[in-house]
Short mmCIF file of C-alpha atoms in Angstrom, two decimals:
data_model
loop_
_atom_site.label_atom_id
_atom_site.label_comp_id
_atom_site.label_asym_id
_atom_site.label_seq_id
_atom_site.Cartn_x
_atom_site.Cartn_y
_atom_site.Cartn_z
CA MET A 16 99.37 95.80 79.65
CA MET A 17 97.20 98.39 80.76
CA ALA A 18 96.01 100.74 78.88
CA ASN A 19 95.05 103.95 79.78
CA LYS A 20 90.95 105.63 79.35
CA TYR A 21 91.31 108.90 79.90
CA SER A 22 88.02 111.28 79.80
CA ALA A 23 87.20 114.31 77.48
CA SER A 24 89.40 116.76 80.17
CA GLU A 25 91.81 114.53 80.56
CA PHE A 26 92.83 114.26 77.16
CA ILE A 27 92.68 118.18 77.16
CA SER A 28 94.96 118.58 79.70
CA ASN A 29 97.80 116.01 77.99
CA VAL A 30 97.47 118.09 74.53
CA HIS A 31 97.63 120.76 76.32
CA ALA A 32 100.78 120.20 78.77
CA LEU A 33 102.65 118.51 75.76
CA ILE A 34 102.17 121.27 73.99
CA LEU A 35 103.81 123.56 76.45
CA THR A 36 106.46 120.84 76.95
CA LYS A 37 107.86 121.06 73.39
CA ILE A 38 108.16 124.79 73.81
CA PHE A 39 109.69 124.92 76.53
CA TYR A 40 111.55 121.44 77.33
CA ARG A 41 111.69 119.75 74.06
CA ASN A 42 113.52 116.76 75.30
CA ALA A 43 110.70 115.74 77.82
CA ARG A 44 108.15 113.77 77.14
CA LEU A 45 105.44 115.32 78.57
CA ILE A 46 105.11 117.69 81.69
CA ARG A 47 102.32 117.75 83.08
CA ARG A 48 101.04 121.25 85.05
CA PRO A 49 101.40 122.32 87.73
CA PHE A 50 105.03 121.50 87.58
CA TYR A 51 106.98 123.96 90.29
CA ILE A 52 110.86 124.30 89.73
CA ARG A 53 112.67 127.09 92.39
CA GLY A 54 116.37 126.95 90.56
CA LYS A 55 115.77 126.69 86.82
CA ARG A 56 119.34 126.87 85.73
CA SER A 57 120.36 124.35 87.95
CA PHE A 58 118.05 121.40 86.65
CA LYS A 59 119.28 118.72 83.76
CA PHE A 60 117.77 116.52 81.83
CA ASP A 61 117.92 113.79 79.54
CA SER A 62 115.30 112.56 76.73
CA GLY A 63 111.85 111.21 77.30
CA LEU A 64 111.07 112.49 80.50
CA THR A 65 107.54 112.56 82.22
CA LEU A 66 106.48 114.41 84.93
CA GLY A 67 103.43 113.63 87.18
CA HIS A 68 101.21 117.13 88.19
CA ALA A 69 101.95 119.11 90.90
CA CYS A 70 106.04 118.06 90.73
CA ARG A 71 108.22 120.75 93.14
CA PHE A 72 112.14 120.99 92.69
CA ASP A 73 114.06 123.09 95.34
CA LEU A 74 117.10 123.49 93.78
CA LEU A 75 120.13 125.64 95.31
CA GLY A 76 119.58 127.57 91.32
CA ASP A 77 123.23 129.28 91.17
CA ALA A 78 125.26 127.74 88.04
CA GLU A 79 126.19 124.07 89.02
CA LYS A 80 123.68 120.98 88.02
CA ARG A 81 122.46 119.66 90.98
CA LEU A 82 119.23 117.75 89.88
CA ILE A 83 120.20 115.72 87.56
CA ILE A 84 118.12 113.00 85.77
CA GLY A 85 118.83 110.61 82.78
CA ARG A 86 117.08 108.85 79.87
CA ASN A 87 113.38 107.71 80.15
CA CYS A 88 112.72 108.46 83.69
CA GLU A 89 108.76 108.79 84.33
CA ILE A 90 108.21 110.18 87.94
CA GLY A 91 104.57 109.93 89.64
CA ASP A 92 102.31 113.73 90.29
CA TYR A 93 103.47 115.29 93.87
CA VAL A 94 106.83 114.65 93.88
CA HIS A 95 109.09 116.78 96.03
CA ILE A 96 112.56 116.89 95.32
CA VAL A 97 115.03 119.37 97.03
CA ALA A 98 118.89 119.74 95.86
CA HIS A 99 121.13 121.77 96.97
CA GLU A 100 124.05 119.53 97.32
CA SER A 101 123.21 116.66 94.42
CA VAL A 102 120.41 114.88 93.48
CA THR A 103 121.22 111.99 90.61
CA LEU A 104 118.53 109.63 88.95
CA GLY A 105 120.02 107.08 86.26
CA ASP A 106 118.09 105.93 83.41
CA ASP A 107 115.14 104.05 82.94
CA VAL A 108 113.92 105.08 87.27
CA LEU A 109 110.37 105.41 87.85
CA ILE A 110 108.92 107.02 90.41
CA ALA A 111 105.39 106.93 91.97
CA SER A 112 103.64 109.56 93.45
CA LYS A 113 104.05 111.81 96.71
CA VAL A 114 107.62 110.95 96.80
CA PHE A 115 109.65 113.15 98.53
CA ILE A 116 113.63 113.22 97.92
CA SER A 117 116.49 115.43 100.05
CA ASP A 118 120.71 116.53 100.15
CA THR A 119 119.61 119.06 102.64
CA SER A 120 118.90 118.67 106.47
CA HIS A 121 117.68 121.40 108.67
CA GLY A 122 120.94 121.33 111.13
CA SER A 123 123.47 118.77 112.43
CA TYR A 124 122.52 116.40 114.45
CA SER A 125 125.62 113.60 114.61
CA GLY A 126 129.00 114.34 114.61
CA ASP A 127 130.98 116.96 116.93
CA PHE A 128 129.30 120.10 116.13
CA GLN A 129 125.61 119.55 116.39
CA ASP A 130 123.06 121.98 116.58
CA SER A 131 121.00 122.92 119.85
CA PRO A 132 116.85 122.20 120.21
CA LEU A 133 116.24 125.98 120.93
CA VAL A 134 118.17 126.88 118.01
CA LYS A 135 115.16 127.19 115.41
CA PRO A 136 114.83 125.70 112.56
CA ASN A 137 114.95 127.96 109.93
CA ASP A 138 118.36 129.25 111.47
CA ARG A 139 119.86 125.67 111.94
CA LYS A 140 122.04 125.45 109.30
CA LEU A 141 121.62 123.99 106.18
CA VAL A 142 123.82 120.30 105.99
CA THR A 143 124.34 118.49 102.58
CA LYS A 144 124.85 114.99 101.67
CA ALA A 145 124.74 114.27 97.55
CA VAL A 146 121.77 111.89 96.46
CA ASN A 147 122.37 108.60 93.63
CA ILE A 148 119.74 106.69 92.90
CA GLY A 149 121.00 104.26 89.95
CA SER A 150 118.95 103.11 86.20
CA ASN A 151 116.34 100.96 86.38
CA VAL A 152 115.02 101.46 89.55
CA TRP A 153 111.49 101.83 91.24
CA ILE A 154 110.48 104.24 93.91
CA GLY A 155 107.18 103.08 95.24
CA GLU A 156 104.56 105.18 96.55
CA ASN A 157 104.69 107.83 99.57
CA VAL A 158 108.43 106.88 99.88
CA VAL A 159 111.36 109.07 101.99
CA ILE A 160 114.73 109.51 100.60
CA LEU A 161 116.59 111.40 102.58
CA PRO A 162 120.23 112.72 102.41
CA GLY A 163 124.02 110.85 101.80
CA VAL A 164 121.89 107.82 100.33
CA LYS A 165 122.69 105.74 97.26
CA ILE A 166 120.44 103.29 95.62
CA GLY A 167 122.31 101.09 93.67
CA ASN A 168 121.05 99.49 89.89
CA GLY A 169 118.10 97.79 89.42
CA SER A 170 116.74 98.17 93.28
CA ILE A 171 113.04 98.27 94.72
CA ILE A 172 111.88 100.83 97.08
CA GLY A 173 108.65 99.49 99.18
CA ALA A 174 105.61 101.87 99.64
CA ASN A 175 106.12 104.64 102.23
CA SER A 176 109.95 103.92 102.52
CA VAL A 177 112.25 105.27 104.49
CA VAL A 178 115.21 105.18 103.30
CA ASN A 179 117.98 106.28 105.06
CA LYS A 180 120.51 104.49 104.08
CA ASP A 181 122.54 103.40 101.26
CA VAL A 182 121.04 100.21 98.79
CA ALA A 183 123.42 97.72 97.32
CA ASP A 184 121.67 97.16 93.50
CA ASN A 185 119.28 94.29 92.58
CA SER A 186 117.67 95.08 95.26
CA ILE A 187 114.17 95.04 97.23
CA VAL A 188 113.54 96.88 100.84
CA VAL A 189 111.07 98.11 102.57
CA GLY A 190 109.56 99.85 105.95
CA SER A 191 110.80 102.34 108.28
CA PRO A 192 113.60 102.50 108.40
CA ALA A 193 114.19 100.68 105.13
CA ARG A 194 115.83 97.15 105.12
CA VAL A 195 116.59 94.64 102.84
CA ILE A 196 114.18 91.97 102.26
CA LYS A 197 115.24 90.44 98.71
CA GLN A 198 118.56 90.57 96.29
CA TYR A 199 118.29 89.31 92.74
CA ASN A 200 119.99 85.92 91.96
CA PHE A 201 121.19 86.41 88.60
CA GLU A 202 122.24 82.47 87.87
CA GLN A 203 118.68 81.35 89.63
CA GLN A 204 116.98 84.09 87.79
CA LEU A 205 114.77 85.12 90.55
CA TRP A 206 114.36 87.74 93.23
CA ARG A 207 114.98 85.39 97.17
CA LYS A 208 114.87 86.54 100.89
CA LYS A 209 117.37 88.04 102.05
CA GLU A 210 118.90 85.72 104.67
CA ASN A 211 119.56 87.47 108.67
#
């Protein structure tokens, strides 16, 4: 197991963050600063949450819980989550740095009612579709997860992937758009390449 070796300033910064965590977010393991949250009333998390530096959560802010994070989740630096309808993370989710997860889009671009490119993006109606990320999921660096996506338990999302459709349980997906390259075979206890 690899051990982290912090510099003196990093150690002091982590101790300071730990003290603030225990004052403002008692159930969390560690919330590093800065931490930006809009709509705090819409945020719910279970015990053991760890957040990296400069995470940003943009939530609707009403009485409904829009962002729900399960037990023992670890979220890296510069992760941005937008939850105007619902973003749910299961237990033991590991998210690398610079990940973007959103249940919201500026406008509609399919179906009967589509937005015109002549309308300014900020003037287009916000369209939301819930995002659900299962338990034991590992999300790599620079991943984008788009509205309406469900990621199954035990799945791995490779670095730099754009996930625009559902991911089955125990799958490895990579690419833009993300596609399944392996699935776990429980009988053989191996990750097997997906047959096309």
